[in-house]
Amino acid sequence: MPMKYVRASVFTAAALAGASGQALAARVDYTVDLGVEDNDNVTLAPFDPIQQRYLRAGLGFSVEENVSALQLNLDGRVEYRDYQDNVFTDTVDGTMSGRVNWIAIPERLFFTAEDSLSVQPVDALAPDAPGNRQQVNVFSVGPTLLFSMGQALHGQAELRYIDSTAEETDEFNSQRLAGALRAIKDLSATSRLSGNLQVQRVDFDDDVFGRDYNRYDIYGRYERTLAHFQLGADLGYSRLDYRSGGENRSEPLIRLDAEWTPTTQSSVNVLIASQFSDTATDALRDVSGERPPNTVPDNILTGDAVVNASPYEVRSLDLGYTFTGTRLTFSATPYLQDRNYVDSDEFDQDSQGARMDLHWIVRQFLTVSAYGTYEKLDYTSLDRQDTTTRLGATLSYQWAPRWSAHLMAERYERDSTDLGQDVSQTLIYLSVSYSNRP
């Protein structure tokens, strides 16, 4: 990770954490790990793999604050790998996801800052090797004004400045100005209806590959919240207007999100969407999503985003199940997605897959964690299909109040209909870690 991204990430983290003096009371959790990793195909080559054993170190952190004037949630991780024999230069990868909400005037004015720093591929069609990774950062900041239009009718006006930057893919770099106006009516103690108008102006740094455009969204939203059930539904219309000429696009906007909690330990959720989106918008949407409190990331996975300047029309269905018990936590999230790019059909894709996560406390000082991902991806214009699986497990033993040892193993396989794109890799990481909290 180049120093400019290290500086940007540190600056953003400091800005989020220091937005108010009250943030000094924030809860901070961190874990430092150091160990040796064995990799049987360090370059992810389809033939003649190179095996290496190298030093790996990581720092994961989580910052949380929730007081009357400030809500802060920030987590991230930095990893260093010391490769041997100059196969790759030593790498530093980092991820961070954070959101801070400062209430300047109670029930009237607040300021929100959000940041997403992730690791994404330079070439989405190539394997996930260290030479095919880049840092992608999306930062958003701006005020929200609340006002009343009657006893049960409320208004909300938003303004956001958004900056998106990619380490290698210059066409992604852009500045955006987004505004929204909302009218919200309380129908009852458990339901409300809102009308929403959103406008976004997108200006790309590289006008050769990125076409500047304006986006307009107008939709109604219905929300209902019960003891064990939550529902949200959006219905409206979206339009993309290109300022440099070309064909404009208009599509219906449809979204549905629902969550059912039949017991205190389990929940089921469903997300349905048909809408315009883009890589920067998706990054900020992930920041705004709910996350478990005080979660310290313990690894960095390269994302699967196509980092370019084109918006796309996406139709998706996501299902999720989560069980949280005293000793066992389990989640499974299958999904279907159809994505069609506006500016070029090269990356048009149909995908289906699932992710599974499990955490089991075997006994007081011994835990087992496991995860698995599966994806079948059809590039419809390229007549290509990639099937990717990733399985990982970690055995952790806490031998002192803040010290623990970990043995992690991961298997990655990718099968492709394109010749020479089949790759596989097995990682084993033996480490010792220190956490600031037992």
mmCIF file of N, CA, C and O in Angstrom, residues 216-247:
data_model
loop_
_atom_site.group_PDB
_atom_site.id
_atom_site.type_symbol
_atom_site.label_atom_id
_atom_site.label_comp_id
_atom_site.label_asym_id
_atom_site.label_seq_id
_atom_site.Cartn_x
_atom_site.Cartn_y
_atom_site.Cartn_z
ATOM 1 N N TYR A 216 -30.673 10.971 -11.020
ATOM 2 C CA TYR A 216 -31.874 11.428 -10.330
ATOM 3 C C TYR A 216 -32.674 10.204 -9.868
ATOM 4 O O TYR A 216 -32.920 9.279 -10.648
ATOM 5 N N ASP A 217 -33.067 10.213 -8.607
ATOM 6 C CA ASP A 217 -33.912 9.149 -8.043
ATOM 7 C C ASP A 217 -35.116 9.780 -7.365
ATOM 8 O O ASP A 217 -34.961 10.701 -6.550
ATOM 9 N N ILE A 218 -36.283 9.288 -7.678
ATOM 10 C CA ILE A 218 -37.490 9.703 -6.973
ATOM 11 C C ILE A 218 -38.271 8.446 -6.614
ATOM 12 O O ILE A 218 -38.515 7.593 -7.470
ATOM 13 N N TYR A 219 -38.588 8.294 -5.314
ATOM 14 C CA TYR A 219 -39.245 7.062 -4.887
ATOM 15 C C TYR A 219 -39.979 7.275 -3.568
ATOM 16 O O TYR A 219 -39.697 8.208 -2.800
ATOM 17 N N GLY A 220 -40.920 6.389 -3.323
ATOM 18 C CA GLY A 220 -41.607 6.352 -2.045
ATOM 19 C C GLY A 220 -41.119 5.163 -1.242
ATOM 20 O O GLY A 220 -40.748 4.124 -1.802
ATOM 21 N N ARG A 221 -41.099 5.308 0.075
ATOM 22 C CA ARG A 221 -40.642 4.230 0.949
ATOM 23 C C ARG A 221 -41.659 3.996 2.064
ATOM 24 O O ARG A 221 -42.160 4.951 2.689
ATOM 25 N N TYR A 222 -41.940 2.725 2.307
ATOM 26 C CA TYR A 222 -42.818 2.325 3.404
ATOM 27 C C TYR A 222 -42.010 1.497 4.390
ATOM 28 O O TYR A 222 -41.284 0.576 3.989
ATOM 29 N N GLU A 223 -42.133 1.809 5.686
ATOM 30 C CA GLU A 223 -41.413 1.070 6.725
ATOM 31 C C GLU A 223 -42.383 0.644 7.825
ATOM 32 O O GLU A 223 -43.265 1.417 8.220
ATOM 33 N N ARG A 224 -42.178 -0.566 8.303
ATOM 34 C CA ARG A 224 -42.981 -1.075 9.409
ATOM 35 C C ARG A 224 -42.067 -1.846 10.356
ATOM 36 O O ARG A 224 -41.278 -2.697 9.919
ATOM 37 N N THR A 225 -42.180 -1.538 11.648
ATOM 38 C CA THR A 225 -41.324 -2.165 12.654
ATOM 39 C C THR A 225 -42.189 -2.772 13.743
ATOM 40 O O THR A 225 -42.923 -2.052 14.445
ATOM 41 N N LEU A 226 -42.114 -4.095 13.865
ATOM 42 C CA LEU A 226 -42.830 -4.828 14.907
ATOM 43 C C LEU A 226 -41.815 -5.492 15.837
ATOM 44 O O LEU A 226 -40.604 -5.402 15.633
ATOM 45 N N ALA A 227 -42.305 -6.172 16.841
ATOM 46 C CA ALA A 227 -41.409 -6.767 17.834
ATOM 47 C C ALA A 227 -40.452 -7.772 17.215
ATOM 48 O O ALA A 227 -39.277 -7.828 17.571
ATOM 49 N N HIS A 228 -40.941 -8.591 16.271
ATOM 50 C CA HIS A 228 -40.103 -9.629 15.678
ATOM 51 C C HIS A 228 -40.014 -9.528 14.160
ATOM 52 O O HIS A 228 -39.568 -10.472 13.507
ATOM 53 N N PHE A 229 -40.421 -8.382 13.609
ATOM 54 C CA PHE A 229 -40.419 -8.274 12.156
ATOM 55 C C PHE A 229 -40.200 -6.824 11.738
ATOM 56 O O PHE A 229 -40.791 -5.904 12.315
ATOM 57 N N GLN A 230 -39.343 -6.624 10.734
ATOM 58 C CA GLN A 230 -39.107 -5.303 10.177
ATOM 59 C C GLN A 230 -39.209 -5.384 8.661
ATOM 60 O O GLN A 230 -38.718 -6.336 8.048
ATOM 61 N N LEU A 231 -39.826 -4.359 8.067
ATOM 62 C CA LEU A 231 -40.033 -4.342 6.626
ATOM 63 C C LEU A 231 -39.766 -2.948 6.087
ATOM 64 O O LEU A 231 -40.181 -1.950 6.668
ATOM 65 N N GLY A 232 -39.069 -2.892 4.958
ATOM 66 C CA GLY A 232 -38.868 -1.645 4.240
ATOM 67 C C GLY A 232 -39.029 -1.901 2.751
ATOM 68 O O GLY A 232 -38.510 -2.888 2.225
ATOM 69 N N ALA A 233 -39.761 -1.022 2.065
ATOM 70 C CA ALA A 233 -40.007 -1.212 0.629
ATOM 71 C C ALA A 233 -39.905 0.137 -0.077
ATOM 72 O O ALA A 233 -40.490 1.133 0.375
ATOM 73 N N ASP A 234 -39.132 0.172 -1.177
ATOM 74 C CA ASP A 234 -38.963 1.364 -1.997
ATOM 75 C C ASP A 234 -39.525 1.108 -3.383
ATOM 76 O O ASP A 234 -39.299 0.043 -3.970
ATOM 77 N N LEU A 235 -40.214 2.095 -3.925
ATOM 78 C CA LEU A 235 -40.743 2.001 -5.279
ATOM 79 C C LEU A 235 -40.653 3.380 -5.922
ATOM 80 O O LEU A 235 -41.150 4.370 -5.384
ATOM 81 N N GLY A 236 -39.967 3.430 -7.089
ATOM 82 C CA GLY A 236 -39.822 4.721 -7.748
ATOM 83 C C GLY A 236 -39.158 4.599 -9.109
ATOM 84 O O GLY A 236 -39.333 3.595 -9.815
ATOM 85 N N TYR A 237 -38.352 5.607 -9.439
ATOM 86 C CA TYR A 237 -37.809 5.722 -10.793
ATOM 87 C C TYR A 237 -36.437 6.374 -10.718
ATOM 88 O O TYR A 237 -36.203 7.273 -9.893
ATOM 89 N N SER A 238 -35.497 5.929 -11.560
ATOM 90 C CA SER A 238 -34.138 6.481 -11.608
ATOM 91 C C SER A 238 -33.788 6.869 -13.035
ATOM 92 O O SER A 238 -34.232 6.225 -13.994
ATOM 93 N N ARG A 239 -32.940 7.902 -13.153
ATOM 94 C CA ARG A 239 -32.509 8.360 -14.471
ATOM 95 C C ARG A 239 -31.041 8.762 -14.419
ATOM 96 O O ARG A 239 -30.589 9.417 -13.480
ATOM 97 N N LEU A 240 -30.282 8.369 -15.456
ATOM 98 C CA LEU A 240 -28.904 8.788 -15.653
ATOM 99 C C LEU A 240 -28.843 9.718 -16.857
ATOM 100 O O LEU A 240 -29.214 9.329 -17.964
ATOM 101 N N ASP A 241 -28.373 10.949 -16.645
ATOM 102 C CA ASP A 241 -28.217 11.934 -17.724
ATOM 103 C C ASP A 241 -26.733 12.210 -17.914
ATOM 104 O O ASP A 241 -26.065 12.753 -17.016
ATOM 105 N N TYR A 242 -26.206 11.844 -19.087
ATOM 106 C CA TYR A 242 -24.798 12.082 -19.387
ATOM 107 C C TYR A 242 -24.619 13.499 -19.913
ATOM 108 O O TYR A 242 -25.299 13.925 -20.850
ATOM 109 N N ARG A 243 -23.668 14.235 -19.323
ATOM 110 C CA ARG A 243 -23.486 15.635 -19.661
ATOM 111 C C ARG A 243 -22.665 15.841 -20.931
ATOM 112 O O ARG A 243 -22.684 16.929 -21.511
ATOM 113 N N SER A 244 -21.929 14.805 -21.368
ATOM 114 C CA SER A 244 -21.102 14.934 -22.565
ATOM 115 C C SER A 244 -21.748 14.292 -23.783
ATOM 116 O O SER A 244 -21.075 13.973 -24.756
ATOM 117 N N GLY A 245 -23.031 14.067 -23.736
ATOM 118 C CA GLY A 245 -23.721 13.428 -24.851
ATOM 119 C C GLY A 245 -23.823 11.933 -24.654
ATOM 120 O O GLY A 245 -23.293 11.356 -23.713
ATOM 121 N N GLY A 246 -24.501 11.284 -25.555
ATOM 122 C CA GLY A 246 -24.692 9.848 -25.428
ATOM 123 C C GLY A 246 -26.100 9.529 -24.969
ATOM 124 O O GLY A 246 -26.898 10.407 -24.629
ATOM 125 N N GLU A 247 -26.406 8.253 -24.943
ATOM 126 C CA GLU A 247 -27.753 7.810 -24.603
ATOM 127 C C GLU A 247 -27.978 7.861 -23.101
ATOM 128 O O GLU A 247 -27.206 7.296 -22.314
#
